[in-house]
PDB file of C-alpha atoms in Angstrom:
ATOM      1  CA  UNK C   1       5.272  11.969 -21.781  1.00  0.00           C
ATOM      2  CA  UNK C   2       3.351  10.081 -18.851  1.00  0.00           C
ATOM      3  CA  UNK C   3       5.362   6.916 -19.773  1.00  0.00           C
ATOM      4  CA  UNK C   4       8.392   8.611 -19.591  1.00  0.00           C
ATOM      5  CA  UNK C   5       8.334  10.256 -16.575  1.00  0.00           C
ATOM      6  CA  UNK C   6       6.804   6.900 -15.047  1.00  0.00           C
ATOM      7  CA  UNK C   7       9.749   5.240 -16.291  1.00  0.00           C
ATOM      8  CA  UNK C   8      12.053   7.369 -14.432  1.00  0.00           C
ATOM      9  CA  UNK C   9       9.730   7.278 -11.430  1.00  0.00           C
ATOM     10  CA  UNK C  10      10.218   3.355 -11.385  1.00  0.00           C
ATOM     11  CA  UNK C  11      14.225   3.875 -11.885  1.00  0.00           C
ATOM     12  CA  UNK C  12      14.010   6.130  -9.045  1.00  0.00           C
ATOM     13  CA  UNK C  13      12.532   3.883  -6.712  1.00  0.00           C
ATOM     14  CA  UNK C  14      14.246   0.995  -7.904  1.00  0.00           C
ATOM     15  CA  UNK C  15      17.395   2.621  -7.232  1.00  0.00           C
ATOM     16  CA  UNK C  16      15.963   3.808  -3.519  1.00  0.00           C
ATOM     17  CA  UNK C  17      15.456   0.194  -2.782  1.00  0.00           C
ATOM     18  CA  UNK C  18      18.995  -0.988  -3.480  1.00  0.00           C
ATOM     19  CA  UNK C  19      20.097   2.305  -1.492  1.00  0.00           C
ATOM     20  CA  UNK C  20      17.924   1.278   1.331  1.00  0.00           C
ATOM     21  CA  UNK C  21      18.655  -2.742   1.211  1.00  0.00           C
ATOM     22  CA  UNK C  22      22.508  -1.636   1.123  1.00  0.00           C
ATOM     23  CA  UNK C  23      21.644   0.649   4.546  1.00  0.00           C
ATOM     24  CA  UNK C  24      19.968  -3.052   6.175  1.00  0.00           C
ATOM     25  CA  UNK C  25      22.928  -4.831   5.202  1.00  0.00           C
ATOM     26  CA  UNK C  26      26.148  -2.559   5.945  1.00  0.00           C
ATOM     27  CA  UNK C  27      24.578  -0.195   8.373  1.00  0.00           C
ATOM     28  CA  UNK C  28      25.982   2.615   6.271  1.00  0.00           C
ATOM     29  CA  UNK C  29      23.391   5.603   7.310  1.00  0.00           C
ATOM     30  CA  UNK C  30      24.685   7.600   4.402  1.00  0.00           C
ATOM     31  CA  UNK C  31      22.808   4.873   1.963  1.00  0.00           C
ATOM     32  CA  UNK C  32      19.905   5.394   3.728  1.00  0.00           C
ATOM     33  CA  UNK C  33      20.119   9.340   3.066  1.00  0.00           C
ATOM     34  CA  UNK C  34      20.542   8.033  -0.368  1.00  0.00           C
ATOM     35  CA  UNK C  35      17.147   5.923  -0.606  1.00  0.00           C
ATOM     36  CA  UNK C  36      15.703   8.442   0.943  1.00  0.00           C
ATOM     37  CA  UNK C  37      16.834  11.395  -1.636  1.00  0.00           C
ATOM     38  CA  UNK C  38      16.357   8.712  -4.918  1.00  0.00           C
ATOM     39  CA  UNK C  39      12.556   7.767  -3.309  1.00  0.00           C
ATOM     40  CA  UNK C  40      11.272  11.447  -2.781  1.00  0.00           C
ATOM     41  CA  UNK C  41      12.461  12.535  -6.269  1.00  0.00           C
ATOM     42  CA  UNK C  42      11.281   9.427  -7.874  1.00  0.00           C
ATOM     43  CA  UNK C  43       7.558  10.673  -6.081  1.00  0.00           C
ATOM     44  CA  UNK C  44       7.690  13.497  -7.455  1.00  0.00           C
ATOM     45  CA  UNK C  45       8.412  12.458 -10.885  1.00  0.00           C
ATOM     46  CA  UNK C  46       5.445  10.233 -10.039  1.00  0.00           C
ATOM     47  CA  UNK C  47       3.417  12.383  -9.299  1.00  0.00           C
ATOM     48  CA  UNK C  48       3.838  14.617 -12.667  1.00  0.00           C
ATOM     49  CA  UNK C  49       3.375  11.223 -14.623  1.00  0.00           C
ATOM     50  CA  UNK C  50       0.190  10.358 -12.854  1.00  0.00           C
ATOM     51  CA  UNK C  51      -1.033  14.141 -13.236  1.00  0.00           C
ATOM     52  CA  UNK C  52      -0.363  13.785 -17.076  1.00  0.00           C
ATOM     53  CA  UNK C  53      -2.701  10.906 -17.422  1.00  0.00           C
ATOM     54  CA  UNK C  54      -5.150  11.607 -15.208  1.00  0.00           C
ATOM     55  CA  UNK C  55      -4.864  15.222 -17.410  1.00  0.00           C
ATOM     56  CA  UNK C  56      -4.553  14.126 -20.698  1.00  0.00           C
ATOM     57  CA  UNK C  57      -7.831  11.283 -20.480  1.00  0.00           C
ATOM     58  CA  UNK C  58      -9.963  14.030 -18.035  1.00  0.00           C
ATOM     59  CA  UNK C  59     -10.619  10.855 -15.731  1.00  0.00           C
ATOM     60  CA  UNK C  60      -8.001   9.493 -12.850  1.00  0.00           C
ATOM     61  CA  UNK C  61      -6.886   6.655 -14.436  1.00  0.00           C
ATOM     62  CA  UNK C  62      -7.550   3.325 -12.395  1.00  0.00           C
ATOM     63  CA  UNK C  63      -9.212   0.765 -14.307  1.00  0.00           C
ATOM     64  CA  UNK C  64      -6.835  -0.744 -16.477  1.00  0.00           C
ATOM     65  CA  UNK C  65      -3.703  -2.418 -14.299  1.00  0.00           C
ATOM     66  CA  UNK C  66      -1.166   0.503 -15.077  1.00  0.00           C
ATOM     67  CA  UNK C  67      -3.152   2.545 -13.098  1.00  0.00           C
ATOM     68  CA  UNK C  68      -4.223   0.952 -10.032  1.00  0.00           C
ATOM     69  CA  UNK C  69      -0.259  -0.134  -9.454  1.00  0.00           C
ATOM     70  CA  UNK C  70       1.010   3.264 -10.255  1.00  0.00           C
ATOM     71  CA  UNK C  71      -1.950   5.136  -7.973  1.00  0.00           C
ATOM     72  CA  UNK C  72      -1.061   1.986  -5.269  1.00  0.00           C
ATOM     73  CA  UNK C  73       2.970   2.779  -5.745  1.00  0.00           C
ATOM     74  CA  UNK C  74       2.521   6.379  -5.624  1.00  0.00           C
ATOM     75  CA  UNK C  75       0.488   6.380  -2.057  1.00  0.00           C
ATOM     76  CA  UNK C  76       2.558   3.755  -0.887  1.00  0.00           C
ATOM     77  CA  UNK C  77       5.387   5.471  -1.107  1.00  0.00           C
ATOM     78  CA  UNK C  78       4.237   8.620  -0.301  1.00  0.00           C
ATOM     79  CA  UNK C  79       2.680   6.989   3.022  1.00  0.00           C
ATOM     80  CA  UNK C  80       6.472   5.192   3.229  1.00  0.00           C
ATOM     81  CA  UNK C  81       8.520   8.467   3.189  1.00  0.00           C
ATOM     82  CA  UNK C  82       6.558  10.577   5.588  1.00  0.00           C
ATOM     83  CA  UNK C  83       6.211   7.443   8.214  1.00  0.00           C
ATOM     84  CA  UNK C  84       9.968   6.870   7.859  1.00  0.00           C
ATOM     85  CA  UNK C  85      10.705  10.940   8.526  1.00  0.00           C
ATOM     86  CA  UNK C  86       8.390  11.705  11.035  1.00  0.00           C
ATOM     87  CA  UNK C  87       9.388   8.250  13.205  1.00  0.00           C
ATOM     88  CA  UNK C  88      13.141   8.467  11.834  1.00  0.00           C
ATOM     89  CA  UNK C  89      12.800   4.846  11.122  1.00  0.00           C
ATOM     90  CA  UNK C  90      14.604   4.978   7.559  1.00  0.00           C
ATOM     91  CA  UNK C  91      15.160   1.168   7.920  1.00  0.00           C
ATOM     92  CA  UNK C  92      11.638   0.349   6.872  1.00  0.00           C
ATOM     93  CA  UNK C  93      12.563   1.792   3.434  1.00  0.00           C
ATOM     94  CA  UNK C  94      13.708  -1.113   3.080  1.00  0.00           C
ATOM     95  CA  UNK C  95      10.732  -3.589   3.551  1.00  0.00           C
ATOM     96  CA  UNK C  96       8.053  -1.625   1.761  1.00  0.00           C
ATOM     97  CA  UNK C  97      10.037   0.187  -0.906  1.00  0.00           C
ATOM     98  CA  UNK C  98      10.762  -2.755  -2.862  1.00  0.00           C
ATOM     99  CA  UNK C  99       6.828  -3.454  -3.212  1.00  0.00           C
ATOM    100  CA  UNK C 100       6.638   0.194  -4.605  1.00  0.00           C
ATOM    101  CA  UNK C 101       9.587  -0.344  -7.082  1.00  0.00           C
ATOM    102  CA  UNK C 102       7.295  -3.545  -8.409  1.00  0.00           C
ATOM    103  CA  UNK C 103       4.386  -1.729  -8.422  1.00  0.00           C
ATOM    104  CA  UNK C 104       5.776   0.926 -10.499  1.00  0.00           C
ATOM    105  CA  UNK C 105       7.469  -1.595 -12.521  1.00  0.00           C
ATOM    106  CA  UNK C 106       3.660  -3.722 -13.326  1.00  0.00           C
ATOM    107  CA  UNK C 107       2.625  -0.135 -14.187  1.00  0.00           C
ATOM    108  CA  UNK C 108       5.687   0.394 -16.291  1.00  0.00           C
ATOM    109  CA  UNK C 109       4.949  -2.916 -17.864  1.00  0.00           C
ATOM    110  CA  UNK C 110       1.056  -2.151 -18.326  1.00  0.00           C
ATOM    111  CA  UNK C 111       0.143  -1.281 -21.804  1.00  0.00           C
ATOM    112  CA  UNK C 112      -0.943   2.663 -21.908  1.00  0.00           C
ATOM    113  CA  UNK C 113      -4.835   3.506 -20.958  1.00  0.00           C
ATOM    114  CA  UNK C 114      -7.048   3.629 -23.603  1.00  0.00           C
ATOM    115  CA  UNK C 115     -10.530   6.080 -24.133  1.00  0.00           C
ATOM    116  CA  UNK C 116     -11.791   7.071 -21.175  1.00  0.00           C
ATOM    117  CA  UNK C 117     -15.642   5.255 -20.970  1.00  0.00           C
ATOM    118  CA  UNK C 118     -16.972   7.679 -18.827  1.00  0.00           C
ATOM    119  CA  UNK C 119     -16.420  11.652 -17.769  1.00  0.00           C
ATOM    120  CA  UNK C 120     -16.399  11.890 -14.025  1.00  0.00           C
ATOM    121  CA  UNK C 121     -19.261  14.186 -12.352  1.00  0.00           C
ATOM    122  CA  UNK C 122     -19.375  15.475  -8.715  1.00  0.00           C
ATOM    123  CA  UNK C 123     -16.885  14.560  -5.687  1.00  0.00           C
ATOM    124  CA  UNK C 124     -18.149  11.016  -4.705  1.00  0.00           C
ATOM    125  CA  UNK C 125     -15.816   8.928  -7.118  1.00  0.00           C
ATOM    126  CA  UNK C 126     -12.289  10.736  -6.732  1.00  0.00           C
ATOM    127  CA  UNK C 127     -13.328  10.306  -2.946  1.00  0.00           C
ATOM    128  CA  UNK C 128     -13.740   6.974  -3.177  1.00  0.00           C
ATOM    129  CA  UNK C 129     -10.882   6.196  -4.837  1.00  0.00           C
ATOM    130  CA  UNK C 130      -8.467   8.363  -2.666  1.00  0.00           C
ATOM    131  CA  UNK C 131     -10.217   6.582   0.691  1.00  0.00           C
ATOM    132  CA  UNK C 132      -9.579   3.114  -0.736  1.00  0.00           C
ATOM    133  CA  UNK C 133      -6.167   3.391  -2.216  1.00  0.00           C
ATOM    134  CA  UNK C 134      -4.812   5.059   0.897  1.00  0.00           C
ATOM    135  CA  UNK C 135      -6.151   2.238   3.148  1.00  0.00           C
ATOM    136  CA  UNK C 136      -4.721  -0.444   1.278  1.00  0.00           C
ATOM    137  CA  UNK C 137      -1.413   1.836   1.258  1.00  0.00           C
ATOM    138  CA  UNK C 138      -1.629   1.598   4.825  1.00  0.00           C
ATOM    139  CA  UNK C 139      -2.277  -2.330   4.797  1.00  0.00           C
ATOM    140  CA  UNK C 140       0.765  -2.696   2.262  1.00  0.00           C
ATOM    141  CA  UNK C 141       3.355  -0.567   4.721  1.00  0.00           C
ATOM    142  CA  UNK C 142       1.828  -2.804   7.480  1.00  0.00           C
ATOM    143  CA  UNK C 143       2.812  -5.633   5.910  1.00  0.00           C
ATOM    144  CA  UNK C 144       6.417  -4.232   5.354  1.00  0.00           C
ATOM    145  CA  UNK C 145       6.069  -3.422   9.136  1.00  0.00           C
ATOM    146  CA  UNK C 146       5.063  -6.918  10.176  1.00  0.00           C
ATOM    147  CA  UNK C 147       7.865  -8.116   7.915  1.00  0.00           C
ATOM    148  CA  UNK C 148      10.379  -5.875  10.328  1.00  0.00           C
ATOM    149  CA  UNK C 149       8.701  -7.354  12.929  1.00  0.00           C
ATOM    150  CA  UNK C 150       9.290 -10.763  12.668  1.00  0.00           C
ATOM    151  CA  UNK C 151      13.037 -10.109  11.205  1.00  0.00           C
ATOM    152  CA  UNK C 152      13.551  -8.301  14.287  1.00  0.00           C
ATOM    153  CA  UNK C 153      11.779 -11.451  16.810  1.00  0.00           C
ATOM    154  CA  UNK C 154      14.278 -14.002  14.848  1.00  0.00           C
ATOM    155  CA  UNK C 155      17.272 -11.863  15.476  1.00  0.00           C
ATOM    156  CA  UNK C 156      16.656 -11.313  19.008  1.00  0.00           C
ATOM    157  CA  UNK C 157      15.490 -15.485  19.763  1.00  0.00           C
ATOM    158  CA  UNK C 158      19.232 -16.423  17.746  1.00  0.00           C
ATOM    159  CA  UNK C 159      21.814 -16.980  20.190  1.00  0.00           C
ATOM    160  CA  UNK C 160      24.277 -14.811  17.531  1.00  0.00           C
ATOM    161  CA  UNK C 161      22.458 -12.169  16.571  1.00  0.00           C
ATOM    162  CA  UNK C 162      23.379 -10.228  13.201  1.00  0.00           C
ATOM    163  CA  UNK C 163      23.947  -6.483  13.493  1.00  0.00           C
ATOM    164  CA  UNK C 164      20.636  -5.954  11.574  1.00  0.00           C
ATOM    165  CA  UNK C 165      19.623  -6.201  15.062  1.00  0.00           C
ATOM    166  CA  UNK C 166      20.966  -3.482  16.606  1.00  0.00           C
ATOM    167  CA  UNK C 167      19.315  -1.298  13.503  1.00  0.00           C
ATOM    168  CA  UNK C 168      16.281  -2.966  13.902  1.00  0.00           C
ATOM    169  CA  UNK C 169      13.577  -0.757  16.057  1.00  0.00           C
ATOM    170  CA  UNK C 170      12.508  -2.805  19.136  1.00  0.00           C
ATOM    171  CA  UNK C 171       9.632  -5.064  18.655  1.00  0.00           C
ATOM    172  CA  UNK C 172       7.132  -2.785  20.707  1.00  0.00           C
ATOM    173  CA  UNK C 173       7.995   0.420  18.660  1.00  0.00           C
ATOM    174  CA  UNK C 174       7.452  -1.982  15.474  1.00  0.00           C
ATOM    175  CA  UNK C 175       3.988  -3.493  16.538  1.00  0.00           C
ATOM    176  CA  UNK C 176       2.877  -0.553  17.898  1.00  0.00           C
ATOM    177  CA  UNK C 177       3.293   1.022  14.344  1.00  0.00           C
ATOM    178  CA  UNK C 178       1.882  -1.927  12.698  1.00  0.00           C
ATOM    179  CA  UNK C 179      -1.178  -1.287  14.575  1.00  0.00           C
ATOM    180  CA  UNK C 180      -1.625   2.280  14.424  1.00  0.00           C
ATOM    181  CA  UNK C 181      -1.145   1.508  10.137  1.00  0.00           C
ATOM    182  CA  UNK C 182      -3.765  -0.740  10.617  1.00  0.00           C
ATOM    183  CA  UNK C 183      -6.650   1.001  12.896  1.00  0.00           C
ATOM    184  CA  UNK C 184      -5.955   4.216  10.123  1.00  0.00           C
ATOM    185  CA  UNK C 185      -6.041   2.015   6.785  1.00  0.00           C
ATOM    186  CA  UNK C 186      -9.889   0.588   8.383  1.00  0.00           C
ATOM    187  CA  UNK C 187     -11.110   3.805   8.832  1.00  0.00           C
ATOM    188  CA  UNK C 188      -9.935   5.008   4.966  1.00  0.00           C
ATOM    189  CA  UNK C 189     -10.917   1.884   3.328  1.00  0.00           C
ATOM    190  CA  UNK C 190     -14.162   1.611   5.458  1.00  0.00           C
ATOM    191  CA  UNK C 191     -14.841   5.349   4.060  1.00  0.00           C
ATOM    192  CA  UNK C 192     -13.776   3.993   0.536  1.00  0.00           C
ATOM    193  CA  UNK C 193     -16.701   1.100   1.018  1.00  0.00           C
ATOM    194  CA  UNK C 194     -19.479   3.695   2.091  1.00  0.00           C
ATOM    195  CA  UNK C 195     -18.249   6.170  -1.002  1.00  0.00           C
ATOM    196  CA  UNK C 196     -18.447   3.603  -3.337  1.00  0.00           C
ATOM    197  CA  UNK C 197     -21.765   2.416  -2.138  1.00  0.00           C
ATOM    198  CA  UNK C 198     -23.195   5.793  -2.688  1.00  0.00           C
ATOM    199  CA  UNK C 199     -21.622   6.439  -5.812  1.00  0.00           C
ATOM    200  CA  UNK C 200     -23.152   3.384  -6.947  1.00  0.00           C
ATOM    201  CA  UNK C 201     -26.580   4.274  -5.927  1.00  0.00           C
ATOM    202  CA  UNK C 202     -26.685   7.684  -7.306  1.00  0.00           C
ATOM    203  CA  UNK C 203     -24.792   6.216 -10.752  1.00  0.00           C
ATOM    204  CA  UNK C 204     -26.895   2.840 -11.164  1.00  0.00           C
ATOM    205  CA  UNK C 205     -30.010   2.839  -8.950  1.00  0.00           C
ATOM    206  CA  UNK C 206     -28.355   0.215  -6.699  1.00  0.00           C
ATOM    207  CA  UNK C 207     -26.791  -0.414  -3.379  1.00  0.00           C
ATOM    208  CA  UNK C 208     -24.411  -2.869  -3.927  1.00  0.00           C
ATOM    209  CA  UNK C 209     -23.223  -4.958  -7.607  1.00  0.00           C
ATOM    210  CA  UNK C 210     -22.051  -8.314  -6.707  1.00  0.00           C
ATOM    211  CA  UNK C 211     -18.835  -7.814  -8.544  1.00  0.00           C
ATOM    212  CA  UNK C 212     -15.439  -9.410  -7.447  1.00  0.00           C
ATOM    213  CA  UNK C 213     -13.717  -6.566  -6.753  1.00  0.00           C
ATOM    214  CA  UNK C 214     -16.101  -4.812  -4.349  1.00  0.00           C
ATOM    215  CA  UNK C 215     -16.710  -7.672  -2.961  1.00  0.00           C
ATOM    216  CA  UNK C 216     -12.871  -8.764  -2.483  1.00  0.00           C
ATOM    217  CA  UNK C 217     -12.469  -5.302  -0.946  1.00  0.00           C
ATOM    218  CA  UNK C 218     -15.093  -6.069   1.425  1.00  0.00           C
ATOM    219  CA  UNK C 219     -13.612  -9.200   2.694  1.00  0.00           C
ATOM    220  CA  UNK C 220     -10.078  -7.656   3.001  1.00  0.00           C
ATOM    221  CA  UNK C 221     -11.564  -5.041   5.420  1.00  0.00           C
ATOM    222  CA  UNK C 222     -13.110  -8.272   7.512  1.00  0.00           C
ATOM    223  CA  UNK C 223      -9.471  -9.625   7.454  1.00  0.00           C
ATOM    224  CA  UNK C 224      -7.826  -6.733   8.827  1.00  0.00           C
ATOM    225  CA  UNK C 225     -10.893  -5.432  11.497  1.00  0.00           C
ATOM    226  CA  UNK C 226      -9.956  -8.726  12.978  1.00  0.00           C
ATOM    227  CA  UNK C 227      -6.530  -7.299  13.791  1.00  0.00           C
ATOM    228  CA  UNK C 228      -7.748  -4.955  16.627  1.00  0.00           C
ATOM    229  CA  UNK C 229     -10.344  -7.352  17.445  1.00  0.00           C
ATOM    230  CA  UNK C 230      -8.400 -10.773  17.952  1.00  0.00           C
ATOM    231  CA  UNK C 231      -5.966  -8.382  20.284  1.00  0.00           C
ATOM    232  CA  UNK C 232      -8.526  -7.038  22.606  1.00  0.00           C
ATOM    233  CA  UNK C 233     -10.523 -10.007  23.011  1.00  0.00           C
ATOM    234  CA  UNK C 234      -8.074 -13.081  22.475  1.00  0.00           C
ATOM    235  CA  UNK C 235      -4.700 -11.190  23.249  1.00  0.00           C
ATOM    236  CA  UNK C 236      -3.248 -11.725  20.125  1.00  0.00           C
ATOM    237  CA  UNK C 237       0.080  -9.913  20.005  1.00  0.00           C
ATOM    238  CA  UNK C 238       3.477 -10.625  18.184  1.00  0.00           C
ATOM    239  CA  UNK C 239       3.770 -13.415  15.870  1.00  0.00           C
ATOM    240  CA  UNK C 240      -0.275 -14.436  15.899  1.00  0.00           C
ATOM    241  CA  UNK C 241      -0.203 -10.568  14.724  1.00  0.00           C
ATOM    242  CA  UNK C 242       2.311 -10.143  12.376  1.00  0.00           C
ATOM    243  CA  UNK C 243       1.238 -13.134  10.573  1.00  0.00           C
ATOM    244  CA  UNK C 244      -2.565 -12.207  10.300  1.00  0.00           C
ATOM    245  CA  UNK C 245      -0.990  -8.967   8.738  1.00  0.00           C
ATOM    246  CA  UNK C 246       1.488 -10.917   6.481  1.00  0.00           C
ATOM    247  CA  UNK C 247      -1.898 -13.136   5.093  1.00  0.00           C
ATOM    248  CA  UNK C 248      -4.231  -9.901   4.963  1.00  0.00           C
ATOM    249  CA  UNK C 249      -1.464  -8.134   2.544  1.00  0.00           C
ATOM    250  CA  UNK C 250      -1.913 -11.775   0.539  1.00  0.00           C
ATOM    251  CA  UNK C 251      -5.316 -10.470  -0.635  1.00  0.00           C
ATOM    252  CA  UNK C 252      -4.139  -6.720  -1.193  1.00  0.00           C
ATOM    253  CA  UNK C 253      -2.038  -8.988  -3.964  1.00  0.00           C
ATOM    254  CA  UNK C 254      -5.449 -10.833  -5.123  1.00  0.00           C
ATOM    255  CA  UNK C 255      -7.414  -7.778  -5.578  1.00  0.00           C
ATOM    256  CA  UNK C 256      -4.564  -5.767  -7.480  1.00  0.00           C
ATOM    257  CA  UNK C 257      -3.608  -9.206  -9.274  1.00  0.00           C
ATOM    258  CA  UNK C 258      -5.789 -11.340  -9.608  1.00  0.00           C
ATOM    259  CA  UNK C 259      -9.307  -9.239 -10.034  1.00  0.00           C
ATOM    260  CA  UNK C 260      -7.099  -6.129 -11.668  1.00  0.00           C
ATOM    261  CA  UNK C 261      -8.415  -7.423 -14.840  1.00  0.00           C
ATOM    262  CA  UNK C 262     -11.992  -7.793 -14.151  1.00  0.00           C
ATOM    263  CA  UNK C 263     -14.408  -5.318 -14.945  1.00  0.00           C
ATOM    264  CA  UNK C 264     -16.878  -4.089 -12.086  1.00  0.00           C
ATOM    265  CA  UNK C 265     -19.558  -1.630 -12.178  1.00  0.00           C
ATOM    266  CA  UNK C 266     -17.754   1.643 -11.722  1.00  0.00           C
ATOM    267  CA  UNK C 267     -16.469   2.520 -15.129  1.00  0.00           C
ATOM    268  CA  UNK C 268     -15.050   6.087 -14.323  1.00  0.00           C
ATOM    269  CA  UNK C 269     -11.587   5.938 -16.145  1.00  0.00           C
ATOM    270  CA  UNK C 270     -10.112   4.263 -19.469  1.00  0.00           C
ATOM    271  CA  UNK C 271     -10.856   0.819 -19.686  1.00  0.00           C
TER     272      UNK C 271
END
């Protein structure tokens, strides 16, 4: 039933995205109202998949690669949809929503979960994992963001500039954005770090397992804390900025790619 309903979560957003890249090409807002409608049902056919999983194996399912890109798709566009209501910026449906229709596809792709290794006790865990996913679904949309941004720059430089400019939010609005997603996803992933930690300790004895997902997680939160920093201290704004965010989301990609495969040393869910 979970693979189901995931399977019309992905159609859903896939269909959103081509709603929302037809609104950036012909301006039509009505295919925006479209992605829009297609993305929020496909979430909430997302989130009954997801609930069946995390139901049926008693664990919230995250170890295995279907499950961190559907948990990753479903925040993502979760974070996407109430950004894009609350700012009325509908356009950016069309940068990020296209990483949550591959994300859901991976997951759709993923073979199922298996036996869970491991029956969850107490808060710190769930916390952890809720902390860390929604930062990095804050670094993803800032990505999509920074993508906007630069769009946007190259539109304005040309001497004929497309009409995508003129739906385009101005570059201040945009970097302003990409900023506040960033200063919000360090504080949840930085809470992710410290949950984990304890978890750890009161699981294994330990502080800290030199294992290559913690650790890439680590080093992803040094990428982006140099965001704010670089601005305040070296003036980095604009381009500089956009790009750092454009080569932090490059290891958001590593650690859900690359190291999804890996085992580390919390073994809460299905392996």
């Amino acid at each position: 039933m979970a693979t189901i309903l995931l399977r019309a979560a992905f159609a859903g957003y896939l269909g959103g995205t081509l709603a929302f890249l037809g609104y950036l090409a012909t301006r039509r807002h009505g295919l925006a109202k479209i992605g829009l409608g297609l993305s929020v049902a496909a979430l909430a056919v997302h989130t009954a998949s997801y609930g069946t999983d995390c139901a049926v194996y008693r664990a919230m399912v995250i170890v295995t690669p279907r499950g961190m890109c559907s948990l990753l798709a479903f925040v993502t566009a979760a974070l996407t949809l109430a950004i894009a209501a609350r700012h009325r910026l509908l356009i950016l449906g069309a940068f990020i929503m296209p990483i949550v229709a591959i994300l859901a596809g991976v997951a759709v792709a993923a073979p199922e979960p298996g036996t869970p290794a491991v029956v969850l006790q107490g808060p710190l865990f769930p916390l952890h994992v809720w902390t860390t996913y929604l930062g990095f679904a804050g670094f993803t949309v800032a990505f999509g963001v920074a993508v906007a941004w630069l769009v946007q720059e190259r539109e304005i430089r040309s001497r004929h500039p497309k009409p995508l400019a003129f739906v385009l939010p101005p570059l201040d609005t945009i970097e302003r954005l990409s900023l506040s997603l960033v200063n919000h996803a360090l504080l949840l992933t930085g809470a992710g770090i410290v949950t984990g930690v304890l978890y750890l300790k009161q699981t294994d004895g330990v502080w800290w397992a030199w294992e290559p997902k913690a650790t890439a997680t680590v080093a992803c939160w040094g990428i982006y804390a140099a965001v704010p920093v670089l601005r305040r201290t070296a003036g980095w704004r604009g381009r500089r900025l956009a790009l750092l965010l454009v080569a932090g989301f490059v290891f958001v990609v590593f650690i859900f790619g690359g190291l999804s495969h890996l085992p580390g040393p919390l073994k809460p869910g299905p392996r």
